[in-house]
PDB file of C-alpha atoms in Angstrom:
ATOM      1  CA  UNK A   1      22.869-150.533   9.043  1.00  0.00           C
ATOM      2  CA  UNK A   2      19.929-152.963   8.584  1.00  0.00           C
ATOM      3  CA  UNK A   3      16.508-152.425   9.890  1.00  0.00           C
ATOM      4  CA  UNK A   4      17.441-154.404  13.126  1.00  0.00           C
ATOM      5  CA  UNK A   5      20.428-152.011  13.862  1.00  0.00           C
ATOM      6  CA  UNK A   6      18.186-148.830  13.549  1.00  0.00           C
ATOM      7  CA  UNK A   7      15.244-150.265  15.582  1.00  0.00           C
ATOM      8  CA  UNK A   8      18.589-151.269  18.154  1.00  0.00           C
ATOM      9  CA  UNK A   9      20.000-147.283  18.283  1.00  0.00           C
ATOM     10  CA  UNK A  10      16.417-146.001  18.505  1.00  0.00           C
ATOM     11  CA  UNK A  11      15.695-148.069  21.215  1.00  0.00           C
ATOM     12  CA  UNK A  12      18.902-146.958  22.739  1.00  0.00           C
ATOM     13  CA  UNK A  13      18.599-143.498  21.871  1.00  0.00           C
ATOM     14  CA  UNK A  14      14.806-143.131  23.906  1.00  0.00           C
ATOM     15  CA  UNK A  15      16.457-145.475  26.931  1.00  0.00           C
ATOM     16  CA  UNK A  16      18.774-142.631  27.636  1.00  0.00           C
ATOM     17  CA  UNK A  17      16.230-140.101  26.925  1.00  0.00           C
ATOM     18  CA  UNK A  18      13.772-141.422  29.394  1.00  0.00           C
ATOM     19  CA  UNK A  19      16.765-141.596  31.760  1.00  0.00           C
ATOM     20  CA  UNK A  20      17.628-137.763  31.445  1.00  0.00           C
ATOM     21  CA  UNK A  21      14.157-136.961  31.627  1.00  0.00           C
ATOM     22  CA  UNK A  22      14.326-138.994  35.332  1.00  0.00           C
ATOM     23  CA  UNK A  23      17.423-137.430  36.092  1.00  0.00           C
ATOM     24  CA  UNK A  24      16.348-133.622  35.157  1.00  0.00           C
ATOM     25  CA  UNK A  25      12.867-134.846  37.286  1.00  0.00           C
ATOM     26  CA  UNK A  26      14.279-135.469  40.266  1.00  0.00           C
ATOM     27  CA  UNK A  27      15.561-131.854  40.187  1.00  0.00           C
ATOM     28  CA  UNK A  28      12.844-129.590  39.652  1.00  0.00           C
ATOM     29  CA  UNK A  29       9.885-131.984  41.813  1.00  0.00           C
ATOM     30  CA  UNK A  30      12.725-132.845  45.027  1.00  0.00           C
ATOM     31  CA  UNK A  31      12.570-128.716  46.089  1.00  0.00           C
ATOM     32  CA  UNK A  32       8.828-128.615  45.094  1.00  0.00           C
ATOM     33  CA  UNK A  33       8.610-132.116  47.553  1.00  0.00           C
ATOM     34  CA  UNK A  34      10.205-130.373  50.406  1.00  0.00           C
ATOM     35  CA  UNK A  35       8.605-126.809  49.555  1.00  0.00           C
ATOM     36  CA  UNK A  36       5.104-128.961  50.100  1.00  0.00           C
ATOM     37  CA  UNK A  37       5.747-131.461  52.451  1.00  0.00           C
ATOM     38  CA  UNK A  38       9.003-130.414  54.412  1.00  0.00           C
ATOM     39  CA  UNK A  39      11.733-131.683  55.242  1.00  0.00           C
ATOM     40  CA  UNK A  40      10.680-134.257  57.975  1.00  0.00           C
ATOM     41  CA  UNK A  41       7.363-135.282  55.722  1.00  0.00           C
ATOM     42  CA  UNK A  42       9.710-135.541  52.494  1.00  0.00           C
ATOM     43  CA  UNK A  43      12.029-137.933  54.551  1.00  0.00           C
ATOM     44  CA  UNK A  44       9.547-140.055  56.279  1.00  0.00           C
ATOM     45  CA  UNK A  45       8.176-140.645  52.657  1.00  0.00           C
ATOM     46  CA  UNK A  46      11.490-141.558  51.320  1.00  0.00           C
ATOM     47  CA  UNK A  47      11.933-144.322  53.878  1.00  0.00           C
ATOM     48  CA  UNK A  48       8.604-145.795  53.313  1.00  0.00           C
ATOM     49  CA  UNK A  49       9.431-145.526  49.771  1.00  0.00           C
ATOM     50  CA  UNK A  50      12.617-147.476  50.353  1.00  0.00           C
ATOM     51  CA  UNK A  51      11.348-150.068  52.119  1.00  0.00           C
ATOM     52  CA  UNK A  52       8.624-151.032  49.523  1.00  0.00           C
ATOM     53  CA  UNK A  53      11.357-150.930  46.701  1.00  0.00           C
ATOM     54  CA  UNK A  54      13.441-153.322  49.247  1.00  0.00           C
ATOM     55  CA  UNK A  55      10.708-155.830  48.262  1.00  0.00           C
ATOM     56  CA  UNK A  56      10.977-155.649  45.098  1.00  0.00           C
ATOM     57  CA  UNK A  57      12.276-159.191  45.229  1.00  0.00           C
ATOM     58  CA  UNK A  58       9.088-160.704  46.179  1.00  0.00           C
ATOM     59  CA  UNK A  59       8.403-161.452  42.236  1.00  0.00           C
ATOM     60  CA  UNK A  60      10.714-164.556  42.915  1.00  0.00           C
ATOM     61  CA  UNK A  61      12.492-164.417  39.731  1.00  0.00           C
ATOM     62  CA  UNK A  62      10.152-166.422  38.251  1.00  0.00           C
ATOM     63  CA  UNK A  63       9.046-164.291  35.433  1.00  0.00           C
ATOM     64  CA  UNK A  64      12.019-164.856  33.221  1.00  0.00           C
ATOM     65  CA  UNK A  65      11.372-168.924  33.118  1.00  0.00           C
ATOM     66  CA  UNK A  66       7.502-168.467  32.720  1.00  0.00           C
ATOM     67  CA  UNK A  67       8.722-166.105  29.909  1.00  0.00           C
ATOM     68  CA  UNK A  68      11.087-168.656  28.423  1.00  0.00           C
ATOM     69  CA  UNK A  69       8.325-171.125  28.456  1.00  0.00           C
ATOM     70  CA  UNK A  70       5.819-169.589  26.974  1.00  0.00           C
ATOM     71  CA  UNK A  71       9.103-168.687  24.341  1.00  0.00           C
ATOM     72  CA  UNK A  72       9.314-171.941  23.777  1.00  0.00           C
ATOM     73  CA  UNK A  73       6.120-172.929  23.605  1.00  0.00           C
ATOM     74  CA  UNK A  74       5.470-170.441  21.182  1.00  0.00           C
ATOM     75  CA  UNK A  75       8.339-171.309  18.812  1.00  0.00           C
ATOM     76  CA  UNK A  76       7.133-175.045  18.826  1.00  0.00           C
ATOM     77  CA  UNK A  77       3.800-173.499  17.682  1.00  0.00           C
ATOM     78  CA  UNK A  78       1.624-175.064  20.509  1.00  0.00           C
ATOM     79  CA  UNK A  79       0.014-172.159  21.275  1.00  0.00           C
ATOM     80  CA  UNK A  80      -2.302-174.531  23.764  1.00  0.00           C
ATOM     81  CA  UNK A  81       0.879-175.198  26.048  1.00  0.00           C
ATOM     82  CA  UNK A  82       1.441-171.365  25.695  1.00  0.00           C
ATOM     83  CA  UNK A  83      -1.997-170.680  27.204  1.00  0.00           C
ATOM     84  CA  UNK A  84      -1.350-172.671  29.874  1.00  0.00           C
ATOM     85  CA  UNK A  85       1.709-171.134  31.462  1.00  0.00           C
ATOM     86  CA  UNK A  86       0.655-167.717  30.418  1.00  0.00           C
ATOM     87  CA  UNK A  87      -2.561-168.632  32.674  1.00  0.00           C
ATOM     88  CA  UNK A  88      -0.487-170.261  35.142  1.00  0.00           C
ATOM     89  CA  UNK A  89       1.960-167.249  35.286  1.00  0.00           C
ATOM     90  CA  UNK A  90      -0.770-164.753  35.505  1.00  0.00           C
ATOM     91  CA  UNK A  91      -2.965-166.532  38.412  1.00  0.00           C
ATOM     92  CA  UNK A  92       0.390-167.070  40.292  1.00  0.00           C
ATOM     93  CA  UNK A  93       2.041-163.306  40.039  1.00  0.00           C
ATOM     94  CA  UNK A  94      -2.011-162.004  40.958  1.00  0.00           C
ATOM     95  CA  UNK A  95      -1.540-164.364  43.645  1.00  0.00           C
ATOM     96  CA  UNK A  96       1.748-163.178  44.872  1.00  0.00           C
ATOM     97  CA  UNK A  97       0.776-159.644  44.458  1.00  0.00           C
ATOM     98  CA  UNK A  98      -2.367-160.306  46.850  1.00  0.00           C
ATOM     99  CA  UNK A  99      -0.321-161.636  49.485  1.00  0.00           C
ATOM    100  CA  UNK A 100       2.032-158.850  49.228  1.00  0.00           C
ATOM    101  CA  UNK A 101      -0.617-156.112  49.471  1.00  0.00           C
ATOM    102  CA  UNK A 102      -2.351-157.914  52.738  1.00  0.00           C
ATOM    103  CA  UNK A 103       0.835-158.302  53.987  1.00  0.00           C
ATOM    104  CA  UNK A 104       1.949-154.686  53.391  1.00  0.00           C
ATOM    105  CA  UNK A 105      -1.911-154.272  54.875  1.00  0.00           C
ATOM    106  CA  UNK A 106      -0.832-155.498  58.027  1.00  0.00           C
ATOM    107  CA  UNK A 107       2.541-153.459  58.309  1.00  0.00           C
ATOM    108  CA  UNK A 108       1.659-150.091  57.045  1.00  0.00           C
ATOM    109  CA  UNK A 109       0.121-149.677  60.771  1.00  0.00           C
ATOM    110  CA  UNK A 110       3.067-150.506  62.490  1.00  0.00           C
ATOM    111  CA  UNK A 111       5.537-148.421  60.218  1.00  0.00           C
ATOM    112  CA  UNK A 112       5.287-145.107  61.635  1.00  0.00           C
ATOM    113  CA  UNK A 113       5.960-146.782  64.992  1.00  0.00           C
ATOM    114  CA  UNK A 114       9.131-148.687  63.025  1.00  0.00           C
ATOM    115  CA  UNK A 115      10.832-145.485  61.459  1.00  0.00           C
ATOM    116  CA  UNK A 116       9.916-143.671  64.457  1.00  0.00           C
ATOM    117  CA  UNK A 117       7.853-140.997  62.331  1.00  0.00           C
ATOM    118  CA  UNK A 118       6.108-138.029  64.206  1.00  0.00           C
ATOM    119  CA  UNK A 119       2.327-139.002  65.459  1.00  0.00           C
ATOM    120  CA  UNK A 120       1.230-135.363  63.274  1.00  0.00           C
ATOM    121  CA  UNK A 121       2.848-137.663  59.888  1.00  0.00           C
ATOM    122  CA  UNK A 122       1.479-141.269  60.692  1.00  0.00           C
ATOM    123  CA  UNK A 123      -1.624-141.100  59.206  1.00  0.00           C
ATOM    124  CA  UNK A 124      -0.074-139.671  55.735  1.00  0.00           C
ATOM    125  CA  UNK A 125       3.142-141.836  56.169  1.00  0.00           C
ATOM    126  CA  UNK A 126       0.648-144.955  56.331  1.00  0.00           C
ATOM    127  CA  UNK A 127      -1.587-143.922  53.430  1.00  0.00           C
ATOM    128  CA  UNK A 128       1.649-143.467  51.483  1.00  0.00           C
ATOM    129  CA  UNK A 129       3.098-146.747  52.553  1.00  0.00           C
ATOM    130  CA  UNK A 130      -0.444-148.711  51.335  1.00  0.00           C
ATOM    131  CA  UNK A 131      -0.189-147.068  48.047  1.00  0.00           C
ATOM    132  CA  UNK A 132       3.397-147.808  47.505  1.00  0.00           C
ATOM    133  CA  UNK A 133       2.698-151.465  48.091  1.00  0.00           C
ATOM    134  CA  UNK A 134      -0.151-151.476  45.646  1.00  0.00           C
ATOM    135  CA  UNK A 135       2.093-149.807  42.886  1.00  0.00           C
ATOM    136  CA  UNK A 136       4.818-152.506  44.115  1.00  0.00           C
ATOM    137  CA  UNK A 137       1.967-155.072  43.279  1.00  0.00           C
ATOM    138  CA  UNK A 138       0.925-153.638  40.172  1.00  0.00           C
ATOM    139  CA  UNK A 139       4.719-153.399  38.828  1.00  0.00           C
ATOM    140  CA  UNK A 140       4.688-156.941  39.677  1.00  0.00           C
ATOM    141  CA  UNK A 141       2.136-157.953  37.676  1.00  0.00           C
ATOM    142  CA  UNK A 142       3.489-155.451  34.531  1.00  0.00           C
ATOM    143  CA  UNK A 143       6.610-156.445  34.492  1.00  0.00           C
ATOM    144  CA  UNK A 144       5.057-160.464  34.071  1.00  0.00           C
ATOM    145  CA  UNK A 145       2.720-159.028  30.882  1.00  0.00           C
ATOM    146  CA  UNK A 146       5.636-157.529  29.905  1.00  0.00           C
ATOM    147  CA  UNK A 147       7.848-160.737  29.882  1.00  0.00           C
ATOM    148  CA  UNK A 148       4.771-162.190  28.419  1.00  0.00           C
ATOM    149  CA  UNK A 149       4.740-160.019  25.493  1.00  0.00           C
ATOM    150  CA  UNK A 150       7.704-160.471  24.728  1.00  0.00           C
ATOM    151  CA  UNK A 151       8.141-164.348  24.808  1.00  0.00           C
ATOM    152  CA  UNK A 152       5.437-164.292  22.349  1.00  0.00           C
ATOM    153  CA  UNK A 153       8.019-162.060  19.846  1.00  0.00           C
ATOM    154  CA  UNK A 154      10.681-164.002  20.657  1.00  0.00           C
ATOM    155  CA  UNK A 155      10.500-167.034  18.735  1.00  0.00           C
ATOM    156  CA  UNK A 156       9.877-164.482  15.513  1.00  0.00           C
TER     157      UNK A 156
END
């Protein structure tokens, strides 16, 4: 097996590892999550939670072609073009993610009222909805430096 094939099965082997540590997670913090929170609390979360990871689309699949660009740019060796939709890409997924906070701004005051959530879990509920969207936001942006990183590899 050439050096290729062993970076391939490591890879592999910590993808599943960092999946079993998820999995094995999700069972010892879910009781601690009701424990604190309750049941009602826990599940109000979950929703919020939910929705946010709904919108998960709003990157607009556009980080895979800004990736192959850049790819391609790369490979070609004009690091100039490169640059340019790396700078591009960056300014527009910043701009997408600003939107999607403000608009996620706007909503988180009208969720509780949405899911129906107890007046005494609003407040929380709301808090937890803003900071979902700005993790949403940030993911967005990762996941294009991500792509980023690796179109520069790719061409090596």
């Amino acid at each position: 097996m050439g050096q290729r094939g062993r970076a391939g099965m490591t890879n592999l082997f910590f993808s599943y590892l960092l999946q079993g540590v998820g999995f094995i997670q999700g069972f010892v913090m879910i009781p601690l999550y009701i424990h604190y929170l309750g049941v009602t609390l826990y599940g109000c979360w979950i929703a919020t939670l939910g929705i946010i990871n709904s919108l998960s689309f709003i990157d607009l699949g556009l980080a895979q072609p800004i990736g192959q660009r850049i790819a391609s740019s790369m490979g070609r060796g004009d690091t100039e073009e490169a640059s340019r939709y790396f700078w591009v890409g960056l300014s527009l997924f910043c701009g997408i993610g600003v939107v999607a906070w403000l608009s996620g701004w706007a909503v988180s005051f009208w969720i509780p009222s949405i899911l129906k959530i107890p007046s005494a879990y609003a407040d929380a509920i709301t808090m937890a909805f803003l900071l979902g969207a700005l993790a949403l936001v940030l993911k967005i942006v990762n996941d294009f430096l991500r792509g980023f990183g690796m179109a520069i590899w790719r061409p090596g």
